[in-house]
Coordinates of C-alpha atoms in Angstrom, one line a residue:
Chain A
F1 CA -22.9 -83.3 -50.6
S2 CA -19.2 -82.6 -51.4
T3 CA -19.4 -79.1 -50.1
C4 CA -20.8 -80.4 -46.8
F5 CA -18.0 -82.9 -46.6
R6 CA -15.5 -80.2 -47.3
T7 CA -16.8 -78.1 -44.4
V8 CA -17.1 -80.9 -41.9
E9 CA -14.0 -82.9 -42.7
P10 CA -11.6 -80.7 -44.7
L11 CA -8.6 -82.8 -44.0
E12 CA -10.2 -86.1 -45.2
Y13 CA -11.5 -84.2 -48.3
Y14 CA -8.0 -83.1 -49.1
R15 CA -6.5 -86.5 -48.4
R16 CA -8.7 -88.1 -51.1
F17 CA -7.4 -85.7 -53.7
L18 CA -3.8 -85.9 -52.6
K19 CA -4.0 -89.7 -52.9
E20 CA -4.6 -89.2 -56.6
N21 CA -1.7 -86.7 -56.7
C22 CA -3.8 -83.7 -57.4
R23 CA -5.7 -81.0 -55.5
P24 CA -9.3 -79.9 -55.3
D25 CA -8.7 -76.9 -57.6
G26 CA -7.4 -79.2 -60.3
R27 CA -3.7 -78.4 -59.8
E28 CA -0.9 -81.0 -59.6
L29 CA 1.2 -81.1 -56.5
G30 CA 4.0 -79.1 -58.1
E31 CA 1.9 -76.6 -60.0
F32 CA 1.7 -72.9 -59.3
R33 CA -1.5 -70.9 -59.7
T34 CA -2.0 -68.5 -62.5
T35 CA 0.5 -65.6 -61.9
T36 CA -0.5 -62.1 -63.1
V37 CA 1.6 -59.0 -62.8
N38 CA 0.8 -55.4 -63.6
I39 CA 3.3 -52.6 -63.1
G40 CA 3.1 -48.8 -62.9
S41 CA -0.6 -48.7 -62.0
I42 CA -0.2 -46.2 -59.1
S43 CA 0.7 -42.9 -60.7
T44 CA 1.4 -41.1 -57.4
A45 CA 4.0 -43.6 -56.3
D46 CA 7.6 -43.7 -57.7
G47 CA 7.2 -47.3 -58.5
S48 CA 4.4 -49.8 -58.1
A49 CA 3.3 -53.3 -59.0
L50 CA 0.3 -55.5 -58.5
V51 CA 0.7 -59.3 -58.4
K52 CA -2.0 -61.9 -58.3
L53 CA -1.2 -65.6 -57.5
G54 CA -4.6 -67.2 -58.1
N55 CA -6.8 -65.3 -55.7
T56 CA -4.0 -63.9 -53.6
T57 CA -3.6 -60.2 -54.6
V58 CA -0.8 -58.1 -53.3
I59 CA 0.1 -54.5 -54.3
C60 CA 3.4 -52.9 -53.7
G61 CA 4.0 -49.1 -53.8
I62 CA 7.4 -47.5 -53.5
K63 CA 7.9 -43.8 -52.4
A64 CA 11.3 -42.2 -52.5
E65 CA 12.1 -39.5 -50.0
F66 CA 15.1 -37.7 -48.7
A67 CA 16.8 -38.5 -45.5
A68 CA 20.2 -38.0 -43.8
P69 CA 22.3 -41.1 -44.2
P70 CA 23.0 -43.2 -41.1
T71 CA 26.0 -41.9 -39.1
D72 CA 27.9 -45.2 -39.1
T73 CA 27.5 -45.6 -42.9
P74 CA 27.3 -42.1 -44.4
D75 CA 27.5 -43.4 -48.0
K76 CA 24.4 -45.6 -47.8
G77 CA 20.7 -45.0 -48.2
Y78 CA 17.7 -46.9 -46.7
V79 CA 15.2 -49.4 -48.0
V80 CA 12.3 -49.7 -45.5
P81 CA 9.8 -52.4 -46.3
N82 CA 6.4 -52.8 -44.6
V83 CA 3.8 -55.5 -45.2
D84 CA 0.3 -54.7 -44.3
L85 CA -2.4 -57.3 -43.9
P86 CA -5.6 -55.3 -43.5
P87 CA -9.0 -56.7 -42.4
L88 CA -10.3 -56.3 -45.9
C89 CA -8.1 -59.1 -47.2
S90 CA -9.3 -61.8 -44.9
S91 CA -11.7 -62.2 -41.9
R92 CA -8.8 -63.6 -39.8
F93 CA -7.2 -60.1 -39.4
R94 CA -8.6 -57.4 -37.2
S95 CA -8.0 -53.6 -37.5
G96 CA -5.4 -52.0 -35.2
P97 CA -1.7 -52.4 -34.9
P98 CA 0.0 -55.0 -37.2
G99 CA -0.6 -58.5 -36.1
E100 CA 2.0 -61.2 -35.8
E101 CA 1.6 -62.5 -39.4
A102 CA 2.2 -59.0 -40.8
Q103 CA 5.2 -58.4 -38.6
V104 CA 6.7 -61.8 -39.6
A105 CA 6.1 -61.0 -43.3
S106 CA 7.7 -57.6 -42.9
Q107 CA 10.8 -59.1 -41.3
F108 CA 10.9 -61.7 -44.0
I109 CA 10.9 -59.1 -46.8
A110 CA 13.5 -57.0 -44.9
D111 CA 15.7 -60.2 -44.7
V112 CA 15.3 -60.9 -48.4
I113 CA 16.3 -57.3 -49.3
E114 CA 19.3 -57.5 -46.9
N115 CA 20.5 -61.0 -47.9
S116 CA 20.0 -60.8 -51.6
Q117 CA 21.6 -57.3 -52.0
I118 CA 18.9 -56.6 -54.5
I119 CA 19.9 -52.9 -54.4
Q120 CA 23.3 -51.6 -53.5
K121 CA 22.5 -49.2 -50.7
E122 CA 25.4 -47.0 -51.9
D123 CA 23.4 -46.3 -55.1
L124 CA 20.9 -44.5 -53.0
C125 CA 23.4 -42.0 -51.6
I126 CA 23.2 -38.5 -53.2
S127 CA 25.8 -36.7 -51.1
P128 CA 27.8 -38.8 -48.5
G129 CA 27.1 -37.7 -45.0
K130 CA 24.4 -35.2 -46.0
L131 CA 21.7 -36.6 -48.2
S132 CA 20.5 -39.9 -49.4
W133 CA 17.3 -41.6 -50.7
V134 CA 15.1 -43.7 -48.5
L135 CA 12.7 -46.1 -50.4
Y136 CA 9.6 -46.8 -48.4
C137 CA 8.2 -50.0 -49.8
D138 CA 4.6 -50.5 -48.7
I139 CA 3.2 -53.9 -49.6
I140 CA -0.5 -54.3 -49.0
C141 CA -2.5 -57.5 -49.4
L142 CA -5.8 -57.0 -51.0
D143 CA -7.0 -60.6 -51.0
Y144 CA -5.5 -63.3 -48.8
D145 CA -5.7 -66.8 -50.3
G146 CA -2.4 -68.3 -49.1
N147 CA 1.2 -68.0 -50.1
I148 CA 1.5 -64.4 -49.1
L149 CA 5.4 -64.4 -49.0
D150 CA 5.8 -65.4 -52.6
A151 CA 3.4 -62.7 -53.8
C152 CA 5.0 -60.0 -51.6
T153 CA 8.5 -60.9 -52.8
F154 CA 7.4 -60.8 -56.5
A155 CA 5.5 -57.5 -56.0
L156 CA 8.5 -55.9 -54.3
L157 CA 10.8 -57.0 -57.1
A158 CA 8.5 -55.8 -59.9
A159 CA 7.9 -52.5 -58.1
L160 CA 11.6 -51.9 -57.6
K161 CA 12.2 -52.5 -61.3
N162 CA 9.6 -49.9 -62.0
V163 CA 11.0 -47.2 -59.7
Q164 CA 12.4 -44.1 -61.4
L165 CA 14.4 -41.7 -59.4
P166 CA 14.9 -38.1 -60.5
E167 CA 18.4 -36.6 -60.7
V168 CA 19.4 -34.6 -57.6
T169 CA 22.2 -32.2 -57.5
I170 CA 23.4 -30.2 -54.5
N171 CA 23.7 -26.5 -55.2
E172 CA 27.2 -25.6 -53.9
E173 CA 26.2 -22.0 -53.0
T174 CA 23.0 -22.6 -51.1
G175 CA 23.7 -26.2 -50.0
L176 CA 20.2 -27.1 -51.0
A177 CA 19.2 -30.1 -53.1
E178 CA 17.8 -29.4 -56.6
V179 CA 15.6 -32.0 -58.1
N180 CA 15.4 -32.3 -61.8
L181 CA 12.1 -34.1 -62.4
K182 CA 12.6 -34.2 -66.2
K183 CA 15.6 -36.5 -65.9
K184 CA 14.7 -39.8 -64.3
S185 CA 16.6 -43.0 -64.2
Y186 CA 15.8 -46.6 -63.2
L187 CA 17.3 -48.3 -60.2
N188 CA 20.2 -50.7 -60.6
I189 CA 18.6 -54.0 -59.6
R190 CA 21.5 -56.4 -59.1
T191 CA 19.8 -59.6 -58.4
H192 CA 16.3 -61.0 -58.8
P193 CA 15.3 -62.9 -55.7
V194 CA 12.2 -65.2 -56.2
A195 CA 10.4 -66.9 -53.4
T196 CA 8.9 -70.4 -53.7
S197 CA 6.7 -71.6 -50.9
F198 CA 5.7 -75.2 -50.0
A199 CA 3.3 -76.7 -47.5
V200 CA 3.9 -80.1 -45.8
F201 CA 0.9 -82.4 -45.4
D202 CA 0.7 -85.2 -42.9
D203 CA 4.5 -84.9 -42.3
T204 CA 5.3 -86.4 -45.7
L205 CA 3.7 -84.8 -48.7
L206 CA 5.0 -81.6 -50.2
I207 CA 2.8 -79.2 -52.2
V208 CA 3.8 -76.0 -53.9
D209 CA 2.0 -72.7 -53.7
P210 CA -0.6 -73.5 -51.0
T211 CA -4.0 -71.8 -50.9
G212 CA -5.4 -70.3 -47.7
E213 CA -7.3 -73.5 -46.9
E214 CA -4.3 -75.7 -47.7
E215 CA -2.1 -73.5 -45.4
H216 CA -4.5 -74.0 -42.6
L217 CA -4.6 -77.8 -43.0
A218 CA -0.8 -78.1 -43.5
T219 CA 1.5 -79.4 -40.8
G220 CA 4.4 -77.2 -41.9
T221 CA 5.6 -74.7 -44.4
L222 CA 8.8 -73.9 -46.1
T223 CA 9.9 -70.9 -48.2
V224 CA 13.0 -70.9 -50.4
V225 CA 14.2 -67.6 -51.9
M226 CA 16.7 -68.0 -54.7
D227 CA 18.4 -65.7 -57.1
E228 CA 19.4 -66.3 -60.7
E229 CA 22.8 -67.9 -59.9
G230 CA 21.1 -70.6 -57.8
K231 CA 22.2 -68.8 -54.6
L232 CA 19.9 -68.9 -51.7
C233 CA 18.9 -65.7 -50.0
C234 CA 16.7 -67.2 -47.5
L235 CA 15.5 -70.7 -46.4
H236 CA 12.6 -69.9 -44.1
K237 CA 11.1 -72.9 -42.3
P238 CA 9.3 -71.7 -39.1
G239 CA 8.9 -75.0 -37.3
G240 CA 6.3 -77.6 -38.4
S241 CA 6.9 -81.2 -39.5
G242 CA 10.5 -82.3 -40.2
L243 CA 12.0 -82.6 -43.6
T244 CA 14.7 -84.9 -44.8
G245 CA 17.7 -83.7 -46.8
A246 CA 16.3 -85.3 -50.0
K247 CA 13.0 -83.5 -49.7
L248 CA 14.9 -80.2 -49.2
Q249 CA 16.8 -80.9 -52.4
D250 CA 13.5 -81.4 -54.3
C251 CA 12.3 -78.1 -53.0
M252 CA 15.5 -76.3 -54.2
S253 CA 15.2 -77.7 -57.7
R254 CA 11.6 -76.7 -57.8
A255 CA 12.6 -73.2 -56.7
V256 CA 15.2 -73.0 -59.6
T257 CA 12.4 -73.8 -62.1
R258 CA 10.1 -71.3 -60.6
H259 CA 12.8 -68.6 -60.7
K260 CA 13.1 -69.1 -64.5
E261 CA 9.4 -68.7 -65.0
V262 CA 9.1 -65.6 -62.9
K263 CA 12.1 -64.0 -64.6
K264 CA 10.6 -64.7 -68.0
L265 CA 7.3 -63.1 -66.8
M266 CA 9.1 -60.1 -65.4
D267 CA 11.2 -59.5 -68.6
E268 CA 8.0 -59.6 -70.6
V269 CA 6.2 -57.1 -68.5
I270 CA 9.1 -54.7 -68.4
K271 CA 9.5 -54.9 -72.1
K272 CA 5.8 -54.1 -72.7
K273 CA 6.0 -51.3 -70.1
S274 CA 3.2 -51.5 -67.6
S275 CA 1.0 -54.0 -69.4
Y276 CA -1.0 -56.9 -68.0
V277 CA 0.7 -60.2 -68.4
K278 CA -0.3 -63.6 -67.1
C279 CA 1.5 -66.9 -67.1
R280 CA 0.3 -70.3 -66.4
Q281 CA 3.0 -72.8 -65.8
V282 CA 2.6 -76.5 -65.8
W283 CA 4.9 -78.8 -63.9
K284 CA 4.9 -82.2 -65.4
G285 CA 5.1 -84.9 -62.8
A286 CA 4.8 -84.5 -59.0
F287 CA 7.7 -84.7 -56.6
P288 CA 9.6 -87.9 -57.2
E289 CA 8.9 -90.6 -54.6
R290 CA 11.7 -91.0 -52.1
Chain B
M1 CA -9.7 -78.7 -17.0
E2 CA -7.7 -75.7 -17.6
G3 CA -4.2 -75.2 -16.5
A4 CA -1.1 -73.2 -17.4
M5 CA 2.4 -74.6 -17.2
Q6 CA 5.3 -72.4 -17.1
A7 CA 8.9 -73.5 -17.1
D8 CA 12.2 -71.8 -17.3
A9 CA 15.7 -73.0 -18.1
K10 CA 18.9 -71.2 -18.2
I11 CA 21.6 -72.2 -20.6
R12 CA 24.9 -70.6 -20.0
S13 CA 27.6 -70.7 -22.6
E14 CA 31.0 -69.7 -21.4
S15 CA 31.9 -66.6 -23.2
G16 CA 35.5 -66.3 -22.1
T17 CA 37.0 -69.4 -23.6
E18 CA 36.7 -68.9 -27.3
S19 CA 38.7 -65.8 -28.0
G20 CA 41.4 -67.9 -29.6
P21 CA 40.9 -70.3 -32.6
R22 CA 39.2 -73.5 -31.8
G23 CA 40.6 -76.9 -32.8
P24 CA 38.5 -78.7 -35.4
A25 CA 36.0 -76.3 -37.1
C26 CA 33.0 -78.5 -36.5
S27 CA 33.2 -78.4 -32.7
L28 CA 30.8 -76.7 -30.4
R29 CA 31.7 -74.5 -27.5
H30 CA 31.3 -75.8 -24.0
F31 CA 27.7 -75.5 -22.8
A32 CA 26.0 -76.1 -19.5
C33 CA 22.4 -76.5 -18.6
E34 CA 20.6 -76.0 -15.3
Q35 CA 17.0 -76.6 -14.8
N36 CA 14.4 -75.7 -12.3
L37 CA 16.3 -72.7 -11.0
L38 CA 13.5 -70.4 -10.4
S39 CA 10.5 -71.4 -8.2
R40 CA 8.3 -68.6 -9.3
P41 CA 8.7 -67.9 -13.0
D42 CA 7.2 -64.7 -14.4
G43 CA 5.7 -64.1 -17.7
S44 CA 7.8 -62.2 -20.2
A45 CA 5.7 -61.3 -23.1
S46 CA 6.1 -57.6 -22.2
F47 CA 9.9 -57.8 -22.6
L48 CA 9.8 -58.7 -26.2
Q49 CA 9.3 -55.9 -28.6
G50 CA 10.0 -55.2 -32.3
V51 CA 9.6 -57.1 -35.5
A52 CA 12.8 -59.1 -35.3
E53 CA 11.8 -60.5 -31.9
K54 CA 8.3 -61.4 -33.1
S55 CA 9.9 -63.3 -35.9
R56 CA 12.2 -65.2 -33.5
E57 CA 9.2 -65.9 -31.2
R58 CA 7.3 -67.4 -34.1
L59 CA 10.3 -69.7 -35.1
I60 CA 10.7 -71.0 -31.5
R61 CA 6.9 -71.4 -31.0
N62 CA 6.4 -73.3 -34.2
T63 CA 9.3 -75.6 -33.5
C64 CA 7.9 -76.4 -30.0
E65 CA 4.4 -76.9 -31.4
A66 CA 5.8 -79.4 -33.9
V67 CA 7.2 -81.7 -31.1
V68 CA 4.9 -81.1 -28.2
L69 CA 2.0 -83.6 -28.0
G70 CA -0.7 -81.0 -27.5
T71 CA -3.6 -83.4 -27.9
L72 CA -2.7 -85.0 -24.5
H73 CA -3.4 -81.6 -22.8
P74 CA -6.5 -80.1 -24.3
R75 CA -7.5 -76.6 -23.2
T76 CA -4.1 -76.0 -21.7
S77 CA -1.8 -73.1 -22.3
I78 CA 1.9 -73.9 -22.3
T79 CA 3.9 -70.7 -21.9
V80 CA 7.6 -70.8 -22.6
V81 CA 9.4 -67.8 -21.3
L82 CA 13.0 -67.1 -22.5
Q83 CA 15.1 -64.5 -20.8
V84 CA 18.4 -63.6 -22.5
I85 CA 21.1 -63.4 -19.8
S86 CA 24.1 -62.9 -22.1
D87 CA 24.5 -63.0 -25.8
A88 CA 27.8 -64.3 -27.1
G89 CA 26.6 -65.4 -30.5
S90 CA 24.3 -68.2 -31.7
L91 CA 21.4 -66.7 -29.8
L92 CA 18.6 -68.3 -31.6
A93 CA 20.1 -71.8 -31.3
C94 CA 20.7 -71.2 -27.6
C95 CA 17.0 -70.1 -27.2
L96 CA 15.8 -73.3 -28.9
N97 CA 18.0 -75.5 -26.7
A98 CA 16.7 -73.7 -23.6
A99 CA 13.1 -74.1 -24.7
C100 CA 13.6 -77.8 -25.3
M101 CA 15.2 -78.4 -21.9
A102 CA 12.5 -76.3 -20.2
L103 CA 9.8 -78.4 -21.7
V104 CA 11.6 -81.6 -20.6
D105 CA 11.9 -80.1 -17.1
A106 CA 8.2 -79.3 -17.0
G107 CA 7.3 -82.8 -17.9
V108 CA 5.5 -81.8 -21.1
P109 CA 5.0 -84.9 -23.3
M110 CA 6.9 -84.6 -26.5
R111 CA 7.3 -86.6 -29.7
A112 CA 11.0 -86.0 -29.8
L113 CA 13.7 -83.7 -28.4
F114 CA 15.1 -81.0 -30.7
C115 CA 18.3 -79.1 -30.7
G116 CA 19.3 -75.8 -32.3
V117 CA 22.6 -75.2 -34.0
T118 CA 24.1 -72.2 -35.8
C119 CA 26.6 -72.4 -38.7
A120 CA 28.6 -69.6 -40.0
L121 CA 29.7 -69.7 -43.6
N122 CA 32.9 -67.7 -44.3
S123 CA 33.8 -66.0 -47.5
D124 CA 36.4 -68.7 -48.3
G125 CA 33.7 -71.4 -48.0
T126 CA 34.7 -72.8 -44.6
L127 CA 31.9 -73.8 -42.2
V128 CA 32.2 -72.9 -38.5
L129 CA 29.7 -74.4 -36.1
D130 CA 28.4 -72.4 -33.1
P131 CA 30.0 -69.1 -34.0
T132 CA 30.9 -66.4 -31.5
A133 CA 29.4 -62.9 -32.0
K134 CA 32.6 -61.8 -33.7
Q135 CA 32.6 -64.8 -36.1
E136 CA 28.9 -64.1 -36.9
K137 CA 29.7 -60.5 -37.9
E138 CA 32.5 -61.6 -40.2
A139 CA 30.7 -64.5 -41.8
R140 CA 29.1 -64.3 -45.3
A141 CA 26.1 -66.3 -44.2
I142 CA 24.6 -67.5 -40.9
L143 CA 22.3 -70.5 -40.9
T144 CA 20.4 -71.7 -37.9
F145 CA 18.7 -75.1 -37.8
A146 CA 16.6 -77.1 -35.4
L147 CA 16.8 -80.9 -35.8
D148 CA 14.7 -83.4 -34.1
S149 CA 16.2 -86.3 -32.2
V150 CA 14.2 -89.2 -33.4
E151 CA 14.3 -89.0 -37.2
R152 CA 17.0 -86.5 -37.6
K153 CA 14.8 -84.3 -39.7
L154 CA 14.9 -80.6 -40.2
L155 CA 12.3 -78.9 -38.0
M156 CA 13.2 -75.3 -38.4
S157 CA 15.6 -73.3 -40.6
T158 CA 16.3 -69.7 -40.9
T159 CA 19.2 -68.2 -42.8
K160 CA 20.8 -64.8 -43.1
G161 CA 23.1 -64.0 -46.1
L162 CA 23.7 -65.3 -49.5
Y163 CA 25.1 -68.8 -50.2
S164 CA 24.6 -71.7 -52.6
D165 CA 23.1 -75.0 -51.5
A166 CA 26.2 -76.9 -52.5
E167 CA 28.1 -75.2 -49.8
V168 CA 26.0 -76.6 -47.0
P169 CA 26.5 -80.4 -46.6
V170 CA 23.8 -80.8 -44.0
W171 CA 21.2 -81.2 -46.7
R172 CA 23.0 -84.1 -48.3
W173 CA 21.7 -86.4 -45.5
G174 CA 19.3 -89.0 -46.9
E175 CA 16.8 -91.0 -44.9
G176 CA 18.4 -93.2 -42.4
Q177 CA 21.9 -91.7 -42.8
V178 CA 23.6 -90.8 -39.6
P179 CA 25.2 -87.4 -39.6
P180 CA 29.0 -87.3 -39.1
S181 CA 29.9 -87.6 -35.5
R182 CA 31.7 -84.7 -33.9
T183 CA 34.3 -85.3 -31.3

């Protein structure tokens, strides 16, 4: 009977759980799904990472290529992100040019890279005015079950930490670039932006890490991207129900906690060098009543 | 019953008057609003291209969807067409204000009005409201918000740049508190 009720009246079904301060999958309102990260799985890419947030699966592959630096900033390289939501991840997407959701996600990731200064673009320059690196970051969703922005940000961060660029020298006589594949070095990642997404239910209730179904029933969403010093790279709230200042403060403190957990997970996986690490975090107590 | 309502509004902000420093930092530039200027508005979906425009479209659309009482007009398409006439900074906030005024002019039933405002945070921590294009370029962070008129809640927020939440006092408003009035 409960599956019929869930299909016919999904909002009422959810409301009954939310009244008890929990959700149908057993999580509390402030609890994230099990987060899994795996780095270095794509051997043909210069850096890669696979992130699973519950069922949501996102893979990020980074390829480094040569390009001429932009004319107005000859000492900088490029970081070009692209988020792809193919039809295989969910029935809501059709094949063809990128839909609106994919474009918005791409713009979001581009903003996070730009705002957080995760990489100094000057580090990507090989020879000012002549040659620089361009990092193509392709983020592909393999399974869409909500909270795509958090997963994409985490996948991008993990993949960038995994990237190894070979040493390039410019031969003075020929003017050609010589690549030394035996000498590789990691990128200098300056900050670690972590995204935390929330969904607003019935204009009042805030839940963390919404699933696909919860996103569909929600009246609004909010994504906070924070770095380790508590600085905000992005506060993305595309319309939806209004939030008071107090609720925003709650979201920010939750984002700070999430950042610590993600950082711990990242450090563990980097130490073990491309191993499979999961973490299940429990947040005791829902959002305080205001 | 199907129908399509289209409405336009133009909001002009005088671009010539803020080359010098403005008085108190928390003041807005002069703005004017005219409604119902065009009798035969056209669709403009073809003018908008690119990923940044799509992102802006979504922000404006979701903000309008949050306030418009769509249930009173079932099977109706409400198209909001925004044409940028001149950009002197704070473009997204201007678009939001124009969209709200256009919806009012069209007589679309709404839960509340909303307004868009842009803040620029400088490197020394000072906050400037409604920045010009030059001030936006020099700022450390640009924050754009949409606030609703009834409960003074935050409807939409988009930010560019790095800042800490202590630097933005707008989030300190509790429920029922009135934001500081600006002269």
